[in-house]
mmCIF file of C-alpha atoms in Angstrom:
data_model
loop_
_atom_site.group_PDB
_atom_site.id
_atom_site.type_symbol
_atom_site.label_atom_id
_atom_site.label_comp_id
_atom_site.label_asym_id
_atom_site.label_seq_id
_atom_site.Cartn_x
_atom_site.Cartn_y
_atom_site.Cartn_z
ATOM 1 C CA MET A 1 104.354 95.746 100.228
ATOM 2 C CA PRO A 2 105.444 92.980 102.644
ATOM 3 C CA VAL A 3 104.188 93.147 106.208
ATOM 4 C CA THR A 4 106.857 93.644 108.843
ATOM 5 C CA THR A 5 106.816 92.085 112.292
ATOM 6 C CA GLU A 6 106.406 95.513 113.852
ATOM 7 C CA GLU A 7 103.322 96.297 111.742
ATOM 8 C CA ALA A 8 101.798 92.912 112.519
ATOM 9 C CA THR A 9 102.352 93.254 116.258
ATOM 10 C CA THR A 10 100.982 96.786 116.274
ATOM 11 C CA ALA A 11 97.799 95.793 114.446
ATOM 12 C CA LEU A 12 96.920 92.693 116.475
ATOM 13 C CA PRO A 13 97.969 91.328 119.863
ATOM 14 C CA LEU A 14 100.335 88.378 119.611
ATOM 15 C CA PRO A 15 98.469 85.048 119.853
ATOM 16 C CA THR A 16 99.528 82.236 122.163
ATOM 17 C CA TYR A 17 101.002 79.031 120.789
ATOM 18 C CA GLU A 18 97.857 77.167 121.845
ATOM 19 C CA ALA A 19 95.697 79.666 119.946
ATOM 20 C CA VAL A 20 97.846 79.208 116.827
ATOM 21 C CA GLU A 21 97.572 75.418 117.041
ATOM 22 C CA HIS A 22 93.804 75.648 117.527
ATOM 23 C CA ALA A 23 93.353 78.084 114.637
ATOM 24 C CA LEU A 24 95.383 75.954 112.208
ATOM 25 C CA ARG A 25 93.584 72.673 112.874
ATOM 26 C CA ASP A 26 91.673 70.857 110.129
ATOM 27 C CA LEU A 27 87.921 71.355 110.227
ATOM 28 C CA ASN A 28 85.004 69.077 109.474
ATOM 29 C CA TYR A 29 82.239 69.686 106.956
ATOM 30 C CA ALA A 30 79.969 71.505 109.401
ATOM 31 C CA GLU A 31 82.794 73.894 110.384
ATOM 32 C CA ARG A 32 83.916 74.772 106.850
ATOM 33 C CA PHE A 33 83.768 78.270 105.400
ATOM 34 C CA VAL A 34 82.403 78.873 101.910
ATOM 35 C CA GLY A 35 83.656 81.539 99.554
ATOM 36 C CA HIS A 36 82.951 82.014 95.873
ATOM 37 C CA ALA A 37 85.359 81.868 92.956
ATOM 38 C CA MET A 38 83.985 84.003 90.143
ATOM 39 C CA THR A 39 85.191 83.735 86.573
ATOM 40 C CA PRO A 40 83.824 85.405 83.440
ATOM 41 C CA SER A 41 83.804 82.165 81.465
ATOM 42 C CA ALA A 42 82.413 79.723 84.065
ATOM 43 C CA GLY A 43 80.447 81.948 86.417
ATOM 44 C CA ASN A 44 80.440 81.489 90.193
ATOM 45 C CA ALA A 45 81.590 78.358 92.001
ATOM 46 C CA ALA A 46 81.406 77.731 95.730
ATOM 47 C CA LYS A 47 84.787 77.075 97.338
ATOM 48 C CA ASP A 48 84.740 75.063 100.569
ATOM 49 C CA MET A 49 87.550 75.837 103.006
ATOM 50 C CA TYR A 50 88.271 73.212 105.651
ATOM 51 C CA GLY A 51 90.668 75.252 107.708
ATOM 52 C CA LEU A 52 92.407 78.560 108.105
ATOM 53 C CA ARG A 53 95.184 77.500 105.730
ATOM 54 C CA ASP A 54 92.641 77.079 102.911
ATOM 55 C CA ALA A 55 91.011 80.389 103.790
ATOM 56 C CA VAL A 56 94.330 82.265 103.794
ATOM 57 C CA MET A 57 95.155 81.012 100.300
ATOM 58 C CA PHE A 58 91.683 81.995 99.111
ATOM 59 C CA LEU A 59 91.555 85.390 100.832
ATOM 60 C CA THR A 60 94.978 86.463 99.611
ATOM 61 C CA GLY A 61 94.553 85.003 96.114
ATOM 62 C CA ASN A 62 92.993 87.934 94.268
ATOM 63 C CA ARG A 63 95.276 89.352 91.595
ATOM 64 C CA TRP A 64 94.007 92.882 91.316
ATOM 65 C CA ASP A 65 96.713 93.760 88.812
ATOM 66 C CA ALA A 66 95.282 91.274 86.292
ATOM 67 C CA PRO A 67 93.266 92.793 83.459
ATOM 68 C CA MET A 68 89.891 91.536 84.731
ATOM 69 C CA LEU A 69 87.818 93.753 82.513
ATOM 70 C CA ASN A 70 89.714 92.972 79.326
ATOM 71 C CA PRO A 71 88.183 90.577 76.798
ATOM 72 C CA GLY A 72 89.520 87.042 77.158
ATOM 73 C CA PHE A 73 90.330 87.359 80.888
ATOM 74 C CA LYS A 74 90.486 83.863 82.355
ATOM 75 C CA GLY A 75 91.403 84.721 85.929
ATOM 76 C CA THR A 76 89.335 84.286 89.054
ATOM 77 C CA LEU A 77 87.977 86.752 91.564
ATOM 78 C CA HIS A 78 87.631 85.360 95.097
ATOM 79 C CA TRP A 79 84.651 86.750 96.977
ATOM 80 C CA VAL A 80 83.550 86.244 100.590
ATOM 81 C CA ASP A 81 80.736 87.602 102.707
ATOM 82 C CA VAL A 82 82.747 89.625 105.231
ATOM 83 C CA LYS A 83 80.112 89.361 107.980
ATOM 84 C CA LYS A 84 80.146 85.546 107.669
ATOM 85 C CA LEU A 85 83.958 85.531 107.550
ATOM 86 C CA VAL A 86 84.112 87.507 110.804
ATOM 87 C CA VAL A 87 81.719 85.091 112.537
ATOM 88 C CA TRP A 88 83.672 82.068 111.238
ATOM 89 C CA LEU A 89 87.035 83.464 112.330
ATOM 90 C CA ARG A 90 85.687 84.302 115.791
ATOM 91 C CA ASP A 91 83.456 81.288 116.506
ATOM 92 C CA VAL A 92 85.057 78.424 114.561
ATOM 93 C CA ILE A 93 88.717 79.349 114.130
ATOM 94 C CA GLY A 94 88.855 81.044 117.521
ATOM 95 C CA ASP A 95 90.789 84.137 116.444
ATOM 96 C CA ALA A 96 88.610 86.902 117.872
ATOM 97 C CA ASP A 97 91.357 89.505 117.400
ATOM 98 C CA LEU A 98 91.630 88.897 113.650
ATOM 99 C CA ALA A 99 87.836 88.743 113.351
ATOM 100 C CA GLU A 100 87.444 92.057 115.169
ATOM 101 C CA ALA A 101 90.150 93.727 113.087
ATOM 102 C CA ILE A 102 88.487 92.613 109.837
ATOM 103 C CA HIS A 103 85.091 93.727 111.136
ATOM 104 C CA ASN A 104 86.406 97.141 112.189
ATOM 105 C CA GLU A 105 88.544 97.841 109.134
ATOM 106 C CA ALA A 106 86.915 96.016 106.204
ATOM 107 C CA ASP A 107 83.203 95.493 106.857
ATOM 108 C CA GLY A 108 81.180 97.812 104.652
ATOM 109 C CA VAL A 109 84.169 99.102 102.659
ATOM 110 C CA GLU A 110 83.455 99.583 98.967
ATOM 111 C CA PRO A 111 84.432 98.754 96.310
ATOM 112 C CA TYR A 112 85.159 95.077 96.969
ATOM 113 C CA MET A 113 88.738 95.509 95.757
ATOM 114 C CA ALA A 114 89.460 97.926 98.625
ATOM 115 C CA GLN A 115 87.769 95.591 101.111
ATOM 116 C CA SER A 116 89.748 92.607 99.804
ATOM 117 C CA GLU A 117 93.037 94.501 100.066
ATOM 118 C CA ILE A 118 92.331 95.351 103.709
ATOM 119 C CA ILE A 119 91.492 91.723 104.493
ATOM 120 C CA THR A 120 94.655 90.558 102.702
ATOM 121 C CA ARG A 121 96.800 92.989 104.707
ATOM 122 C CA LEU A 122 95.281 91.869 108.021
ATOM 123 C CA VAL A 123 95.458 88.156 107.184
ATOM 124 C CA ASN A 124 99.083 88.429 106.031
ATOM 125 C CA ALA A 125 100.008 90.288 109.214
ATOM 126 C CA ARG A 126 98.291 87.668 111.363
ATOM 127 C CA MET A 127 99.959 84.770 109.532
ATOM 128 C CA LEU A 128 103.334 86.404 110.116
ATOM 129 C CA GLN A 129 102.508 86.473 113.836
ATOM 130 C CA TYR A 130 101.392 82.836 113.752
ATOM 131 C CA ARG A 131 104.691 81.891 112.126
ATOM 132 C CA GLU A 132 106.747 83.768 114.697
ATOM 133 C CA VAL A 133 104.823 82.233 117.624
ATOM 134 C CA TYR A 134 105.129 78.754 116.117
ATOM 135 C CA ASP A 135 108.847 79.154 115.406
ATOM 136 C CA ALA A 136 109.553 80.582 118.866
ATOM 137 C CA HIS A 137 107.763 77.642 120.494
ATOM 138 C CA HIS A 138 109.846 75.182 118.475
ATOM 139 C CA GLY A 139 113.131 77.041 118.995
ATOM 140 C CA VAL A 140 113.533 78.166 115.386
ATOM 141 C CA ALA A 141 115.350 81.482 114.861
ATOM 142 C CA SER A 142 113.260 84.022 112.992
ATOM 143 C CA SER A 143 114.428 85.243 109.600
ATOM 144 C CA THR A 144 114.975 88.757 111.003
ATOM 145 C CA GLU A 145 117.248 87.369 113.747
ATOM 146 C CA GLU A 146 119.236 85.360 111.187
ATOM 147 C CA GLN A 147 119.747 88.459 109.039
ATOM 148 C CA ALA A 148 120.970 90.485 112.038
ATOM 149 C CA GLU A 149 123.698 87.973 112.969
ATOM 150 C CA PRO A 150 127.069 88.629 111.308
ATOM 151 C CA ALA A 151 128.337 85.916 108.973
ATOM 152 C CA GLU A 152 131.350 83.970 110.196
#
């Protein structure tokens, strides 16, 4: 189910434009976050993420509807250590609100599928907020405003 602006704003306080710019910057090697891509055929492979954009794609990339347990499955399961993710989001990315929300809602949740779905929901909501803050700063009308205006 898509995240609405109202849900995103309710879950997390709206970031400032400066916070969005800081969070979306490219990172160096020492600042990277490492997740693991797990496949039945190739095993586990470390995945370096050099910014929040990389992490968002990784964190929201699990296809839980895929037949993972069926013979011949060639998909990938993305796994992260949630405690390390929280520290990275807070200390490196600088988004303490997202880090706290993930810590409060996802840390310790089992099975991993449920934990991953919570993280995906929170990350998607936060990225929607980032987009709205960025667009507002640059004078771009939001998609909800465009839909509300009558066609001429």
